[in-house]
Short mmCIF file of C-alpha atoms and ligand atoms in Angstrom, two decimals:
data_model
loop_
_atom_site.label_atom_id
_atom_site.label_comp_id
_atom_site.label_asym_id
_atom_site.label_seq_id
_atom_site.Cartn_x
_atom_site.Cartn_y
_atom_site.Cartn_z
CA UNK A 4 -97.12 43.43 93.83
CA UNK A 5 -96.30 40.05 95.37
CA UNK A 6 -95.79 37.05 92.58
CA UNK A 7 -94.96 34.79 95.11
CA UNK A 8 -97.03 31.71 95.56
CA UNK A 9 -97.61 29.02 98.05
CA UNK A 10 -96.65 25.50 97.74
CA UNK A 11 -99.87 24.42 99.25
CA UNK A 12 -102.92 25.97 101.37
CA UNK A 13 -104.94 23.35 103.10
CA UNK A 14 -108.23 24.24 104.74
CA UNK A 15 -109.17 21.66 107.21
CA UNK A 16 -112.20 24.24 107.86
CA UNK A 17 -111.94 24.78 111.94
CA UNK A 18 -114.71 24.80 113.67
CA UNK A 19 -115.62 28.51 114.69
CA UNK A 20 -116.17 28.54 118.15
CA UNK A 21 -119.61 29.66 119.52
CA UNK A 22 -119.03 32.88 121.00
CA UNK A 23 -122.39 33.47 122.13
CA UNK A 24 -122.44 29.83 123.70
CA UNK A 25 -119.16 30.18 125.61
CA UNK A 26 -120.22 33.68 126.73
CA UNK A 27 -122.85 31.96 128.23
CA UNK A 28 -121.29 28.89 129.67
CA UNK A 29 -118.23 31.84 130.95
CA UNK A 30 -121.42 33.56 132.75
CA UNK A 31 -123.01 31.10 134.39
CA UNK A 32 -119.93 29.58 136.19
CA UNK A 33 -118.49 30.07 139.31
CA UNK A 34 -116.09 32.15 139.74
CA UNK A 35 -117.70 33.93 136.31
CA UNK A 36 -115.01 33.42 133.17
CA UNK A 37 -114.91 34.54 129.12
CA UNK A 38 -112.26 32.47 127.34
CA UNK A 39 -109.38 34.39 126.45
CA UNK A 40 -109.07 33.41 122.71
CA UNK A 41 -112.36 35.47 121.94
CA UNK A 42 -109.40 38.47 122.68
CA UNK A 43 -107.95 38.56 119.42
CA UNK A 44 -110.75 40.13 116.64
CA UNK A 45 -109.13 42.55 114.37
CA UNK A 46 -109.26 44.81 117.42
CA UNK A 47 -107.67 43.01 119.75
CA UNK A 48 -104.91 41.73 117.43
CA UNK A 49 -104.55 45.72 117.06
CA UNK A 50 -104.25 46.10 121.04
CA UNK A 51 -101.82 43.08 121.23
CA UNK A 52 -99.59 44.46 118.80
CA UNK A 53 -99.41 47.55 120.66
CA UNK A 54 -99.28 45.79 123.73
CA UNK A 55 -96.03 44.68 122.51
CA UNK A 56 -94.21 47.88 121.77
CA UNK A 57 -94.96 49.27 125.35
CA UNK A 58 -92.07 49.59 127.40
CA UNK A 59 -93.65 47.31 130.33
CA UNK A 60 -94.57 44.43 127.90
CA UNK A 61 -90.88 43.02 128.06
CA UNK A 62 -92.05 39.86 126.44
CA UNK A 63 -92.06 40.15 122.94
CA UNK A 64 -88.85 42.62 122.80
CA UNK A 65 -86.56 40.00 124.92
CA UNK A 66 -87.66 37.26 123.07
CA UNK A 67 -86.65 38.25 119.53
CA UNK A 68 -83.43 39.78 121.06
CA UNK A 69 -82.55 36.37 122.30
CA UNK A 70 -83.79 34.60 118.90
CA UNK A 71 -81.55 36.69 117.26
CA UNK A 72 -78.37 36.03 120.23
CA UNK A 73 -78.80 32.19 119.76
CA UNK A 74 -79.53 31.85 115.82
CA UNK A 75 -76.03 30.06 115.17
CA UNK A 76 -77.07 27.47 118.03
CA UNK A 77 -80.39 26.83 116.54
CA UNK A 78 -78.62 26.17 113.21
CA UNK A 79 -76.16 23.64 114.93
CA UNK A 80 -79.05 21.94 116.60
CA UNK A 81 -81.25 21.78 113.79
CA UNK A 82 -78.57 21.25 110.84
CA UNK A 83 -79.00 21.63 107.27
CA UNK A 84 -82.53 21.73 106.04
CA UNK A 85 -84.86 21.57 108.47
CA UNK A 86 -88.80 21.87 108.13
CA UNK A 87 -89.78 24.51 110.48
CA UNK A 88 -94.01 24.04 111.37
CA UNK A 89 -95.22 27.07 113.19
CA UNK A 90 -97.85 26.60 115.42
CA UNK A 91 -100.12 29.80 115.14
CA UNK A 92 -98.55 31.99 112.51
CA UNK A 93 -99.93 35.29 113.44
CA UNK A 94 -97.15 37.96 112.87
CA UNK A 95 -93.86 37.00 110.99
CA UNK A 96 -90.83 38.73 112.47
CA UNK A 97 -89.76 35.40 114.52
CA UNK A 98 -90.36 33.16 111.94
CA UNK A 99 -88.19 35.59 109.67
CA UNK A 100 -85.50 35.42 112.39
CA UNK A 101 -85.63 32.08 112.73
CA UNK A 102 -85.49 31.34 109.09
CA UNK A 103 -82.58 33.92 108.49
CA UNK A 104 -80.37 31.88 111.43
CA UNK A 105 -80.98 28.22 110.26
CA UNK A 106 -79.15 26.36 107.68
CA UNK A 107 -80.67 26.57 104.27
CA UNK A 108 -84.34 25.57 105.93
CA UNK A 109 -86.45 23.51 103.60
CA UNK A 110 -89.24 24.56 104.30
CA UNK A 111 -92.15 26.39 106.66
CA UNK A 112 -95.59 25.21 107.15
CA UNK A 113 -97.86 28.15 109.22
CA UNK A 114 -100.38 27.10 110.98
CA UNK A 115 -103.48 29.25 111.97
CA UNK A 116 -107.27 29.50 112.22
CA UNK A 117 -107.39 33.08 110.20
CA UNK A 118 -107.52 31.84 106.84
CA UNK A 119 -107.11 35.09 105.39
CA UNK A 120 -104.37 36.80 107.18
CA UNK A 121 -102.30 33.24 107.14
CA UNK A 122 -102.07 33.34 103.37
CA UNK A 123 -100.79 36.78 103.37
CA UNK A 124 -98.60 36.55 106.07
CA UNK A 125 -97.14 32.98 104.64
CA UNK A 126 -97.04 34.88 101.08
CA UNK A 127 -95.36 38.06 102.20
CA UNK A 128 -92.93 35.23 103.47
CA UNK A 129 -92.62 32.89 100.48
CA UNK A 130 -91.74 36.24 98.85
CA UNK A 131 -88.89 36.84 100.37
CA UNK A 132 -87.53 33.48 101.02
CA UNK A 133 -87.49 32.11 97.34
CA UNK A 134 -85.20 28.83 98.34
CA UNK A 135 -87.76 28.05 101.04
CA UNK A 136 -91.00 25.58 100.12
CA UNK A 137 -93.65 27.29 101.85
CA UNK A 138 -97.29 26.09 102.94
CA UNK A 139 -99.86 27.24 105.11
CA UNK A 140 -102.39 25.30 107.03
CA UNK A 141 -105.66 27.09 108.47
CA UNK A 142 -106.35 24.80 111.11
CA UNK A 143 -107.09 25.28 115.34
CA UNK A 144 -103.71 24.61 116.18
CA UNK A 145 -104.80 23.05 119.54
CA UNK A 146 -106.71 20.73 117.82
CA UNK A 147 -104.38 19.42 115.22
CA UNK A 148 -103.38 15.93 115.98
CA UNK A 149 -101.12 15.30 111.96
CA UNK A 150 -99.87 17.15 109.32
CA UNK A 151 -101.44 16.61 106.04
CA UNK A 152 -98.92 14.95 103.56
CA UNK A 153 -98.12 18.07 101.94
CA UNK A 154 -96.61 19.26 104.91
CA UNK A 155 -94.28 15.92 105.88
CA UNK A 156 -90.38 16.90 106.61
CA UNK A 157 -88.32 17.43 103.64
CA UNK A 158 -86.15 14.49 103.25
CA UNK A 159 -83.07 14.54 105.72
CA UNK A 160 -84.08 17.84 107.62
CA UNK A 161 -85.63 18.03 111.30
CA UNK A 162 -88.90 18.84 111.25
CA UNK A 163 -88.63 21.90 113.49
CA UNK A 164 -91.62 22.49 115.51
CA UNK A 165 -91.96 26.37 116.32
CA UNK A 166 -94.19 27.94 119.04
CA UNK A 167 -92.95 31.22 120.15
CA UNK A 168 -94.30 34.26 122.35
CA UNK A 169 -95.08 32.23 125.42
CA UNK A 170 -98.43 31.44 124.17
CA UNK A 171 -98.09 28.22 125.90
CA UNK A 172 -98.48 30.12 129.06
CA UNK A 173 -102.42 30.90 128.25
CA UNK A 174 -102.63 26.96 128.85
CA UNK A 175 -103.15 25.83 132.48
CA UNK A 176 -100.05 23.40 133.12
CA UNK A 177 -102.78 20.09 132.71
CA UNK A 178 -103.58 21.44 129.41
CA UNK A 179 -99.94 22.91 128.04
CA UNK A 180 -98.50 19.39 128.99
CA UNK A 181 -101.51 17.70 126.54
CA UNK A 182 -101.03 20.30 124.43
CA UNK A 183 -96.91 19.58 124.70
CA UNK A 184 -97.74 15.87 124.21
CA UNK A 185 -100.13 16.65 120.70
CA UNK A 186 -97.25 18.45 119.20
CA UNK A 187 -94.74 15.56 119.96
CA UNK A 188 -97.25 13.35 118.27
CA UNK A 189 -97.04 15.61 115.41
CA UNK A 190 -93.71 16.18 114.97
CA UNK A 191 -92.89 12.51 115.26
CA UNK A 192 -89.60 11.03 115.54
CA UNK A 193 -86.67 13.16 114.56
CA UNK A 194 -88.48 16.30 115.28
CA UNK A 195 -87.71 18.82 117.82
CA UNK A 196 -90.07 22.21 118.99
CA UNK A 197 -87.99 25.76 119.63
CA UNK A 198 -90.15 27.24 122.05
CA UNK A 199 -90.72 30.61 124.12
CA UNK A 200 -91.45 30.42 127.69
CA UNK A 201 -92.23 33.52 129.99
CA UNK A 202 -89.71 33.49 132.75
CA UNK A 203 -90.83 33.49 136.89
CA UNK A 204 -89.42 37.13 138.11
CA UNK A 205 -90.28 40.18 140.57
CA UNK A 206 -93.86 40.58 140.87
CA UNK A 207 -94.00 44.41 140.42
CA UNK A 208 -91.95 43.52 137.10
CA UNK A 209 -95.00 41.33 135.86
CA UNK A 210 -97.88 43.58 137.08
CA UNK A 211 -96.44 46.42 135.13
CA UNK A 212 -96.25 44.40 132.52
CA UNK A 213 -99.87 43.68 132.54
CA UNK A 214 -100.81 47.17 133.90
CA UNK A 215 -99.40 49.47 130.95
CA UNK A 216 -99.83 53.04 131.24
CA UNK A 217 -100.64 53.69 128.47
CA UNK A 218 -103.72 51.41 128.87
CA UNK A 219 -103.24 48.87 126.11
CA UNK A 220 -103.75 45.70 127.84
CA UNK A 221 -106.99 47.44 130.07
CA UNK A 222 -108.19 48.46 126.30
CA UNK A 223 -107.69 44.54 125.38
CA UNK A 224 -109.21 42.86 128.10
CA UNK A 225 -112.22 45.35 127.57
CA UNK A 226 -112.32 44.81 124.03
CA UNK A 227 -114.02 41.48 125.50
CA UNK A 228 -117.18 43.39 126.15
CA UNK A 229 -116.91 45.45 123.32
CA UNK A 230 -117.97 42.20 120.95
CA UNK A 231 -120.32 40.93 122.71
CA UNK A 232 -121.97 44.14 122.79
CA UNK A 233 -121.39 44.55 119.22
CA UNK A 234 -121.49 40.62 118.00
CA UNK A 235 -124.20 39.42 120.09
CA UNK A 236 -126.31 42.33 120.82
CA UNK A 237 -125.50 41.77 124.42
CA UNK A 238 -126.77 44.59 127.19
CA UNK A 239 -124.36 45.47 129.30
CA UNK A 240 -122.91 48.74 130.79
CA UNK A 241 -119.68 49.52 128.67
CA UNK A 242 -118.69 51.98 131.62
CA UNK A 243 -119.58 49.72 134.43
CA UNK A 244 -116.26 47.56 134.27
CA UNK A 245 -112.60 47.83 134.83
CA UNK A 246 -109.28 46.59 134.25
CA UNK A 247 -107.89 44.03 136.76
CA UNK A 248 -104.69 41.95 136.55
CA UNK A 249 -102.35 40.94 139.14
CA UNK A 250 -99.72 38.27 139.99
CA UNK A 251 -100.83 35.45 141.66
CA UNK A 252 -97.35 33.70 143.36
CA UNK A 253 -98.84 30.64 144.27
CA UNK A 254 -100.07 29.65 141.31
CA UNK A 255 -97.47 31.05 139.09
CA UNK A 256 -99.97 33.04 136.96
CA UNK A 257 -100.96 36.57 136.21
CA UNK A 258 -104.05 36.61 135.85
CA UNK A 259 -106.47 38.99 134.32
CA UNK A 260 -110.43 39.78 134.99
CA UNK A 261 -113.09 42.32 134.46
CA UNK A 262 -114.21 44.00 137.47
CA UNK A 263 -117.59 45.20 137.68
CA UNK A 264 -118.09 48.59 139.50
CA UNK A 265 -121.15 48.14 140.64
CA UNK A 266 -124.45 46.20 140.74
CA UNK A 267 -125.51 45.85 137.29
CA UNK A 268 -127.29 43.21 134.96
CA UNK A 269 -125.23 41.33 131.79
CA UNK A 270 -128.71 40.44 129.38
CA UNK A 271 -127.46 38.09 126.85
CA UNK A 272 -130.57 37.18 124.90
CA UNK A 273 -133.26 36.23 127.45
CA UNK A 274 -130.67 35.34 130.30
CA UNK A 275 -129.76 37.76 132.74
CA UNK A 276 -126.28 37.83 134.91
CA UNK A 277 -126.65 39.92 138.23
CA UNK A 278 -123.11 40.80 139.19
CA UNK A 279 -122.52 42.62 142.39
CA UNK A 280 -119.96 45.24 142.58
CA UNK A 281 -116.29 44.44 142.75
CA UNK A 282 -117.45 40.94 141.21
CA UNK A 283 -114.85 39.52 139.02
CA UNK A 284 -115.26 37.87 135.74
CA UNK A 285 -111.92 35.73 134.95
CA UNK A 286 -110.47 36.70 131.49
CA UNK A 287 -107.11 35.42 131.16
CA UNK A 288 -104.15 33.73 132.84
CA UNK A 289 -100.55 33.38 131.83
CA UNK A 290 -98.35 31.05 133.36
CA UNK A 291 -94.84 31.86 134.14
CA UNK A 292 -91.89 29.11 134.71
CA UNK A 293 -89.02 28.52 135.96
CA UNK A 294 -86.38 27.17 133.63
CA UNK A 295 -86.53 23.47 136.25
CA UNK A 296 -90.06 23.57 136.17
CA UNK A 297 -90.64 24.21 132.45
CA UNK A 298 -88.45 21.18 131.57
CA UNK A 299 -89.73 18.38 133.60
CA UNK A 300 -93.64 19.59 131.85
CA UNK A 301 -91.35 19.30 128.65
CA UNK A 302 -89.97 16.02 129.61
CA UNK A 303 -93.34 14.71 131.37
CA UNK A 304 -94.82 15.54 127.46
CA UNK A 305 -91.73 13.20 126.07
CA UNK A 306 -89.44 15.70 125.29
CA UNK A 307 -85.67 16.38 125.68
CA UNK A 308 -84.49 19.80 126.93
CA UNK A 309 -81.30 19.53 124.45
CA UNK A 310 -80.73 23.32 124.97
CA UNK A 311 -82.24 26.08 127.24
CA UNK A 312 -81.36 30.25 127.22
CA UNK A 313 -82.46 33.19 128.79
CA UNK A 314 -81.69 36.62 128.22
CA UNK A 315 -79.02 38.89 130.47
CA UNK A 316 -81.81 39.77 132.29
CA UNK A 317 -83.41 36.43 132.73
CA UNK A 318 -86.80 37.57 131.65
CA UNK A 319 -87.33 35.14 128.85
CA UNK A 320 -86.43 31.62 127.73
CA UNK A 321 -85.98 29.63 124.54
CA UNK A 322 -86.34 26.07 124.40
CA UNK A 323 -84.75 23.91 122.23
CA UNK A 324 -86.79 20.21 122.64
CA UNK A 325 -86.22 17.13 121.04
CA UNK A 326 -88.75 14.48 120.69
CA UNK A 327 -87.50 11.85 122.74
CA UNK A 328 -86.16 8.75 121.48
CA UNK A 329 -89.21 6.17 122.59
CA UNK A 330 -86.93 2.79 121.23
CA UNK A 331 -84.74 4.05 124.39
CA UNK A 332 -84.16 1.80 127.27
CA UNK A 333 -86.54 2.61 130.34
CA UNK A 334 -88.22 6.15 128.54
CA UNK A 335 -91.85 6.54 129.63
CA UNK A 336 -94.18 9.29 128.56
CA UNK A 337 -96.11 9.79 131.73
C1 LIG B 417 -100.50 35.88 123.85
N1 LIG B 417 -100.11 35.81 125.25
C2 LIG B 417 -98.86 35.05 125.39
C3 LIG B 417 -100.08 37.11 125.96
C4 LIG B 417 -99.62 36.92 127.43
O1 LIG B 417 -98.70 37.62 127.83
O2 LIG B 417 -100.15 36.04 128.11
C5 LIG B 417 -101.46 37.77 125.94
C6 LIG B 417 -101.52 39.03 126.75
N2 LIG B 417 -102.43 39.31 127.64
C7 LIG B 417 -102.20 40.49 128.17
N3 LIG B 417 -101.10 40.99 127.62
C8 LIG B 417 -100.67 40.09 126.71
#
């Protein structure tokens, strides 16, 4: 049994999205589109885990082997102490890395909109870190604009903003560089952000990655219509849709979409969607960066690169990012 406890658990009560709404909204639009964060029910958090053992998903593997390669230079960046704020706590391997390679760390705040499996996860963690202060917050992380007081620095370490898994990449660059520019805010002077970034490579190496054999991520981006069948009573034809994903060069993404196989009607409620076949409903993209280009978004949202790494294989990078020193001579944030 677990007799750890948490230093604090704020609930700053997130709004819950409107599924049925944004389904709606998704429909209607041209090209059609159903936001990717609907993905991740207990289901899809399921898929995504297995996802990430496939040996096509590189992602997840090369980024803890390179979180566990650099630990010592985290610690020498961060020094003794630091506050480490995760932003969307889902699964707690990284933070566990992280937290074994830093410097007696203060403290962790987790962040997430899951109430329930945040206080576990920050629990399970609490447990096993005794000399670490932790909190959780359940909170949309995109949303969050301060940290309640509960969750200020510890005095004298960094607070040590952490965002890992190159969830940034689900951001179109517009947004990741507000989104960049939110968590600067929140971190506040001092701070820094250790972040994951998905790497620019070989396209067959990224449409493999999103084209599994096993057919994970086809099973995840279908899970889509799988709730709104079951959460919204929508009528649709289950068997009528496939798997699509490919890597679109020019914009830097992969992006994923439902394909429909054939004329067919989406009822939601008393609207009705008439898709063709081979229509395309737009699930999903994830932006991959170059190491140049991922830096100047960095430094655009008032951040300075102090240290970037990749794996031997360049798949994956790690960002370390200070928030830039505004009192300096002739620094903007554009
Ligand atoms: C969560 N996110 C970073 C994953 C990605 O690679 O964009 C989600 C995912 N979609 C398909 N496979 C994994």
């Amino acid at each position: 049994m677990c007799s750890a406890s948490l230093a604090f658990f704020v609930d700053l009560e997130p709004a819950v999205a409107d599924f049925r709404d944004s389904v709606v909204t998704g429909l209607s639009q041209s090209p059609r589109q159903l936001a990717c964060k609907f993905f991740y029910d207990d289901a899809g958090l399921d898929l995504f885990g297995k996802i990430c053992e496939t040996p096509e998903y590189y992602v997840t593997r090369a980024e803890t082997a390179l979180l566990r390669g650099i630990g010592p230079k985290i610690a020498a960046l961060a020094g003794p102490g630091a506050s480490v704020v995760e932003f969307g706590a889902g699964f707690d391997l990284k933070v566990r890395l992280l937290l074994d390679a830093l410097d007696r760390p203060a403290q962790y705040v987790a962040i997430d909109i899951a109430g329930g499996p945040l206080r576990d996860m920050a629990l399970a963690v609490a447990a096993d870190y005794p000399g670490v202060r932790v909190g959780a917050i359940c909170a949309d992380f995109t949303t969050l604009t301060t940290l309640p007081a509960d969750a200020a620095a510890r005095a004298g370490g960094v607070a040590l903003g952490f965002f890992p898994g190159s969830t940034i990449g689900n951001f179109a660059p517009p947004e990741a560089r507000a989104f960049l520019r939110q968590i600067h805010a929140v971190l506040g002077p001092g701070g820094a952000l250790l972040i994951g970034v998905d790497l620019k490579k070989d396209t067959a190496r990224l449409n493999a990655a999103y084209n599994d054999a096993a057919g994970y991520t086809a099973a995840f981006n279908l899970n889509l219509l799988h709730r709104m069948v079951g959460e919204l009573g929508v009528e649709l034809d289950l068997d009528g849709f496939e798997h699509y994903a490919f890597y679109n060069e020019a914009e830097g993404r992969i992006e994923m979409h439902l394909r429909s196989l054939r004329d067919q009607d989406i009822r939601v409620g008393d609207r009705r969607f008439e898709l063709g076949a081979g229509e395309l409903i737009h699930t999903e993209n994830s932006y991959k960066y170059t190491l140049g280009e991922f830096r100047d978004m960095a430094k655009q949202a008032g951040f300075d690169a102090r240290a970037s790494w990749t794996d031997d294989d360049d798949l994956f990078s790690i960002h370390y990012l200070a928030v830039a020193d505004r009192t300096r001579p002739g620094h903007r944030i554009v």
